mmCIF file of C-alpha atoms in Angstrom:
data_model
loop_
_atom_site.group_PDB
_atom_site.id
_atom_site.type_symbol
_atom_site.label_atom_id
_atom_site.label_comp_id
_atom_site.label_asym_id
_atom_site.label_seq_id
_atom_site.Cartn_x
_atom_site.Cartn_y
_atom_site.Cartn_z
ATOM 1 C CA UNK A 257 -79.891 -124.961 133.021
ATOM 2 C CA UNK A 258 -79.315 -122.471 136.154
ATOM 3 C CA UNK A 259 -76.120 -124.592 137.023
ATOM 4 C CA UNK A 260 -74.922 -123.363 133.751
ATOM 5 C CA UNK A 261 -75.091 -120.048 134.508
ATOM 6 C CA UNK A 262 -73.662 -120.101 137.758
ATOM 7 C CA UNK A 263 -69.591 -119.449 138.296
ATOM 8 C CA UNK A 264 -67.480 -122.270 138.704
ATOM 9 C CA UNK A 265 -65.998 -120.177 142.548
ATOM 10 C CA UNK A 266 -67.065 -116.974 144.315
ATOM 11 C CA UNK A 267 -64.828 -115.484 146.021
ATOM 12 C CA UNK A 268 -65.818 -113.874 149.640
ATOM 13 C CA UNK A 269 -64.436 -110.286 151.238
ATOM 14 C CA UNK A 270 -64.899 -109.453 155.013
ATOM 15 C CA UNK A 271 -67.770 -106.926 154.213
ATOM 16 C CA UNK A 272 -70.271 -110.323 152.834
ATOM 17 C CA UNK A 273 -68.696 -112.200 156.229
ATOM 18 C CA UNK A 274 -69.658 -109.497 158.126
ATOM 19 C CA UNK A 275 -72.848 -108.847 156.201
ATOM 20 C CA UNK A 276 -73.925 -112.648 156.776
ATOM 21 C CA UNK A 277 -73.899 -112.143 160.681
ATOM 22 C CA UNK A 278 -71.744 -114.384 163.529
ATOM 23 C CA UNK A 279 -73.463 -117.676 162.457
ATOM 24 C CA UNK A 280 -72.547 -116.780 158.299
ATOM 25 C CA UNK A 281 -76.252 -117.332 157.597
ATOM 26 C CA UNK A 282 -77.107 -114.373 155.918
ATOM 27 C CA UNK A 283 -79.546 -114.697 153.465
ATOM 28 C CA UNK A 284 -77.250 -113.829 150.247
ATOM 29 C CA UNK A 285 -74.523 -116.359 152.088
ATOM 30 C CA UNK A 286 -77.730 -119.022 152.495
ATOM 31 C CA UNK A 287 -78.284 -118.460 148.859
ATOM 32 C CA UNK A 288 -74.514 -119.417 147.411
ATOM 33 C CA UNK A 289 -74.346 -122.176 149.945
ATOM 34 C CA UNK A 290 -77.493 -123.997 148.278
ATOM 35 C CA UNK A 291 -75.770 -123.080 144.652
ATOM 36 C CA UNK A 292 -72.568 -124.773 145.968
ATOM 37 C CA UNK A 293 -74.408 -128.138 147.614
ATOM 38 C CA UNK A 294 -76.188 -128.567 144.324
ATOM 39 C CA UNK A 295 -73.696 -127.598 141.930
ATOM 40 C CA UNK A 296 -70.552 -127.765 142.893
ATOM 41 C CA UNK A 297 -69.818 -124.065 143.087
ATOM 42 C CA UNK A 298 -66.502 -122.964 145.051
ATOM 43 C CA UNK A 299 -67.143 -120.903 147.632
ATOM 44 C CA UNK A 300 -63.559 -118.768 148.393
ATOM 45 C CA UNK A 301 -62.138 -117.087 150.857
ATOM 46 C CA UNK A 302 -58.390 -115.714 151.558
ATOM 47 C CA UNK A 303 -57.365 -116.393 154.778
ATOM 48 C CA UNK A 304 -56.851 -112.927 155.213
ATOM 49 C CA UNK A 305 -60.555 -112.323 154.608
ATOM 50 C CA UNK A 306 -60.861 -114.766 157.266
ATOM 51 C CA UNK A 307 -58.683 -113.481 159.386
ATOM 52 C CA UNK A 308 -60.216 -109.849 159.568
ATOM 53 C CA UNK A 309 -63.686 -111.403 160.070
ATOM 54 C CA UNK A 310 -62.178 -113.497 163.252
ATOM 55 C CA UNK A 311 -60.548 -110.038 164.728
ATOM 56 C CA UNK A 312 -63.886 -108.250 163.788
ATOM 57 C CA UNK A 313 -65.949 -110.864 165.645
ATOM 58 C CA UNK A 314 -64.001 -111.011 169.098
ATOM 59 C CA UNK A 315 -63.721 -106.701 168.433
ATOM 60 C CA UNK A 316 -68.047 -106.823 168.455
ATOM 61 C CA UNK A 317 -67.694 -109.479 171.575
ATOM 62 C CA UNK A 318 -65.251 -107.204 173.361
ATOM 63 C CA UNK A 319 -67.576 -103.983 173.043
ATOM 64 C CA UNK A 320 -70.568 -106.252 173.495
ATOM 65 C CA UNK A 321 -69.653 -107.264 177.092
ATOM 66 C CA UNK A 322 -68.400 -104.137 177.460
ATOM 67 C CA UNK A 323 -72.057 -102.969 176.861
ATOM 68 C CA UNK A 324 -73.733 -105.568 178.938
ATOM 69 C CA UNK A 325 -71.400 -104.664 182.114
ATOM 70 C CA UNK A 326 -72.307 -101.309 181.670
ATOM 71 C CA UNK A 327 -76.331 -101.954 181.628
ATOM 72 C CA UNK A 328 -75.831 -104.637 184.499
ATOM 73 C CA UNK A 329 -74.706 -102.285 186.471
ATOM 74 C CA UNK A 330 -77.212 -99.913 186.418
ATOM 75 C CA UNK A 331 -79.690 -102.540 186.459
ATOM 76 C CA UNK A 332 -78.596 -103.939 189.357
ATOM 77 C CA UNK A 333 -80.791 -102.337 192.383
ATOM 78 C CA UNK A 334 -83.620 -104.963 190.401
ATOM 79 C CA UNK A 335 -81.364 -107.978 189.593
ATOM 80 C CA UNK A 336 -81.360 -110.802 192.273
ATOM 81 C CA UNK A 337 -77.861 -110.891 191.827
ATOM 82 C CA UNK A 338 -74.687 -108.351 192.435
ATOM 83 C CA UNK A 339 -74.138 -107.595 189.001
ATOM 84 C CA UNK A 340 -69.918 -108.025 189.467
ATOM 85 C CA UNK A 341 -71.384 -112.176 189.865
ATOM 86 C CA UNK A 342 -72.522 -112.580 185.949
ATOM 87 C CA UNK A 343 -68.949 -114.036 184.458
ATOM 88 C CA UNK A 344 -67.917 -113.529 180.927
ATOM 89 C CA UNK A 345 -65.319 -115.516 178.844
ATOM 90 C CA UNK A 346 -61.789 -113.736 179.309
ATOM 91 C CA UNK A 347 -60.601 -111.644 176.256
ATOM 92 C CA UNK A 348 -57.458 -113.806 176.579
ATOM 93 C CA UNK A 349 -59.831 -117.088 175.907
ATOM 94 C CA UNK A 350 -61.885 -115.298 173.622
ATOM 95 C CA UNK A 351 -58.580 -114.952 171.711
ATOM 96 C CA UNK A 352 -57.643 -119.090 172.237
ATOM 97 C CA UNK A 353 -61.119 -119.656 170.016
ATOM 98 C CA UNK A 354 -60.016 -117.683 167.139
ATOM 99 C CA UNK A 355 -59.718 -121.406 165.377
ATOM 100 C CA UNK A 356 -62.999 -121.822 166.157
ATOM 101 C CA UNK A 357 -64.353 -119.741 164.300
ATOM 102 C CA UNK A 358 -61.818 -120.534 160.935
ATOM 103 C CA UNK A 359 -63.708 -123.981 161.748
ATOM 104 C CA UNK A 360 -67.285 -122.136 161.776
ATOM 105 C CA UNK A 361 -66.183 -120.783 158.207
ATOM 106 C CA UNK A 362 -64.570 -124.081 156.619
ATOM 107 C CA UNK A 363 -67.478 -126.389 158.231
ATOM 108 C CA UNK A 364 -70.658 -123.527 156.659
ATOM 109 C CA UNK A 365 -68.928 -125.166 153.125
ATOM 110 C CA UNK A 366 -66.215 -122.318 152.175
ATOM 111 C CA UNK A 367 -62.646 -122.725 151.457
ATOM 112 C CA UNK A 368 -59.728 -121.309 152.671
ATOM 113 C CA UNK A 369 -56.734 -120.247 150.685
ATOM 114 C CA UNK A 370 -53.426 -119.332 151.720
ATOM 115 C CA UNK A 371 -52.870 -115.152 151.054
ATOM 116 C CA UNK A 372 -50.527 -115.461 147.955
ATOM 117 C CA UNK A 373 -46.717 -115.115 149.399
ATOM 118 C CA UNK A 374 -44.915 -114.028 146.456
ATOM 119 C CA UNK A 375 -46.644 -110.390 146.979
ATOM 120 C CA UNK A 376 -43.593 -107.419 146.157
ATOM 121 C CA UNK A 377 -43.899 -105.492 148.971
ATOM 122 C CA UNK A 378 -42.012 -103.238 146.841
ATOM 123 C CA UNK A 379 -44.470 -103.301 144.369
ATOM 124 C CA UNK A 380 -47.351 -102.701 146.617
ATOM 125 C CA UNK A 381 -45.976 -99.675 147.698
ATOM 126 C CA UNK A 382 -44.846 -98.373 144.514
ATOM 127 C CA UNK A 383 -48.754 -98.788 143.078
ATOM 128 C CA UNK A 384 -50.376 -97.297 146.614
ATOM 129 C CA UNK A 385 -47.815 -94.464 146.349
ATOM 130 C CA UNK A 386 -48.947 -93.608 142.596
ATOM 131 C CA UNK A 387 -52.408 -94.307 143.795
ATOM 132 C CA UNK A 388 -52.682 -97.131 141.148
ATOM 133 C CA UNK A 389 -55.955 -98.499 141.365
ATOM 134 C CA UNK A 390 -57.782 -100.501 143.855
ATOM 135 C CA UNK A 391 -55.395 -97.549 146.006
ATOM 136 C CA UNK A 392 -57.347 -94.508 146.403
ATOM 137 C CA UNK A 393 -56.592 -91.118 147.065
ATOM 138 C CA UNK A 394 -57.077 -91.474 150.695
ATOM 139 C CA UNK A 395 -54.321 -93.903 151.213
ATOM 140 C CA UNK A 396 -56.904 -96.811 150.874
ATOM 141 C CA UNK A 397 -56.876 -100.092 148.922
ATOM 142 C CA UNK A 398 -53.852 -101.736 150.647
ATOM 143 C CA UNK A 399 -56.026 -105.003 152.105
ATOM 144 C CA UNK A 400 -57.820 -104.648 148.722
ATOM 145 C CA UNK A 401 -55.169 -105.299 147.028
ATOM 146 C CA UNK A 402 -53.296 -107.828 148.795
ATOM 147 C CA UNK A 403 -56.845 -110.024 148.646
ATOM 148 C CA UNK A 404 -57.158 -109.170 144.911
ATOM 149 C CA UNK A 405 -54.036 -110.295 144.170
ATOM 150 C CA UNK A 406 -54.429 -113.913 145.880
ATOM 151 C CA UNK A 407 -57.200 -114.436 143.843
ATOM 152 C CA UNK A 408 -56.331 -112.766 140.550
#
């Protein structure tokens, strides 16, 4: 009787990515990943979603080390160790594993669709210009809408 209820796909945005933490095992994401092993249920995302989860994740790892170099350094009268010997992952190789974490997303049971490529740009603008919703008065919507309409 629940399967009945539930939608055939859900479709993701980067907020629930982000939400659902590096691993996506959040406990909403947790949730719609035991609907979709017992029903069936699509779980969606553009690969533009994707995409601006990936550059949010290596942004958080960049300021991350950033912070850690930072604190080693003025730890480091009490560390055993000069603090310039920790090593950290290059941004450039951070930046090679971008794929794996599109692979972290399609093997956590979500799909990946192509961003719809017959988008008017013209159109776009025209509708963000007029403020035509999802645009906003603020000049926002733009992603919004380019996800919206791969979906719609």
């Amino acid at each position: 009787m629940l399967e009945s209820r539930l939608p055939n796909a859900v479709y993701f945005d980067t907020s629930v990515l982000i939400a659902a933490g590096p691993g996506l095992e959040g406990q909403s994401i947790s949730e719609l990943r035991t609907a979709h092993e017992h029903s069936g249920m699509r779980l969606i995302i553009p690969i533009l979603v994707a995409e601006e989860w990936v550059f949010y994740m290596r942004d958080k790892y960049r300021n991350a080390k950033q912070t850690l170099k930072r604190d080693l350094g003025s730890l480091e009268p009490y560390l055993m160790h000069n603090a310039d010997d920790f090593r950290f992952k290059d941004d450039n190789q951070q930046d090679r594993e971008s794929s794996a974490y599109i692979e972290l997303i399609r093997n956590a049971g979500f799909e990946i669709i192509p961003t719809f490529d017959q988008l008017s740009l013209g159109d776009l603008l025209n509708d963000a210009i007029r403020h035509v919703p999802p645009f906003g008065e603020k000049d926002t919507g733009f992603r919004d809408t380019v996800i919206l309409e791969t979906i719609a």
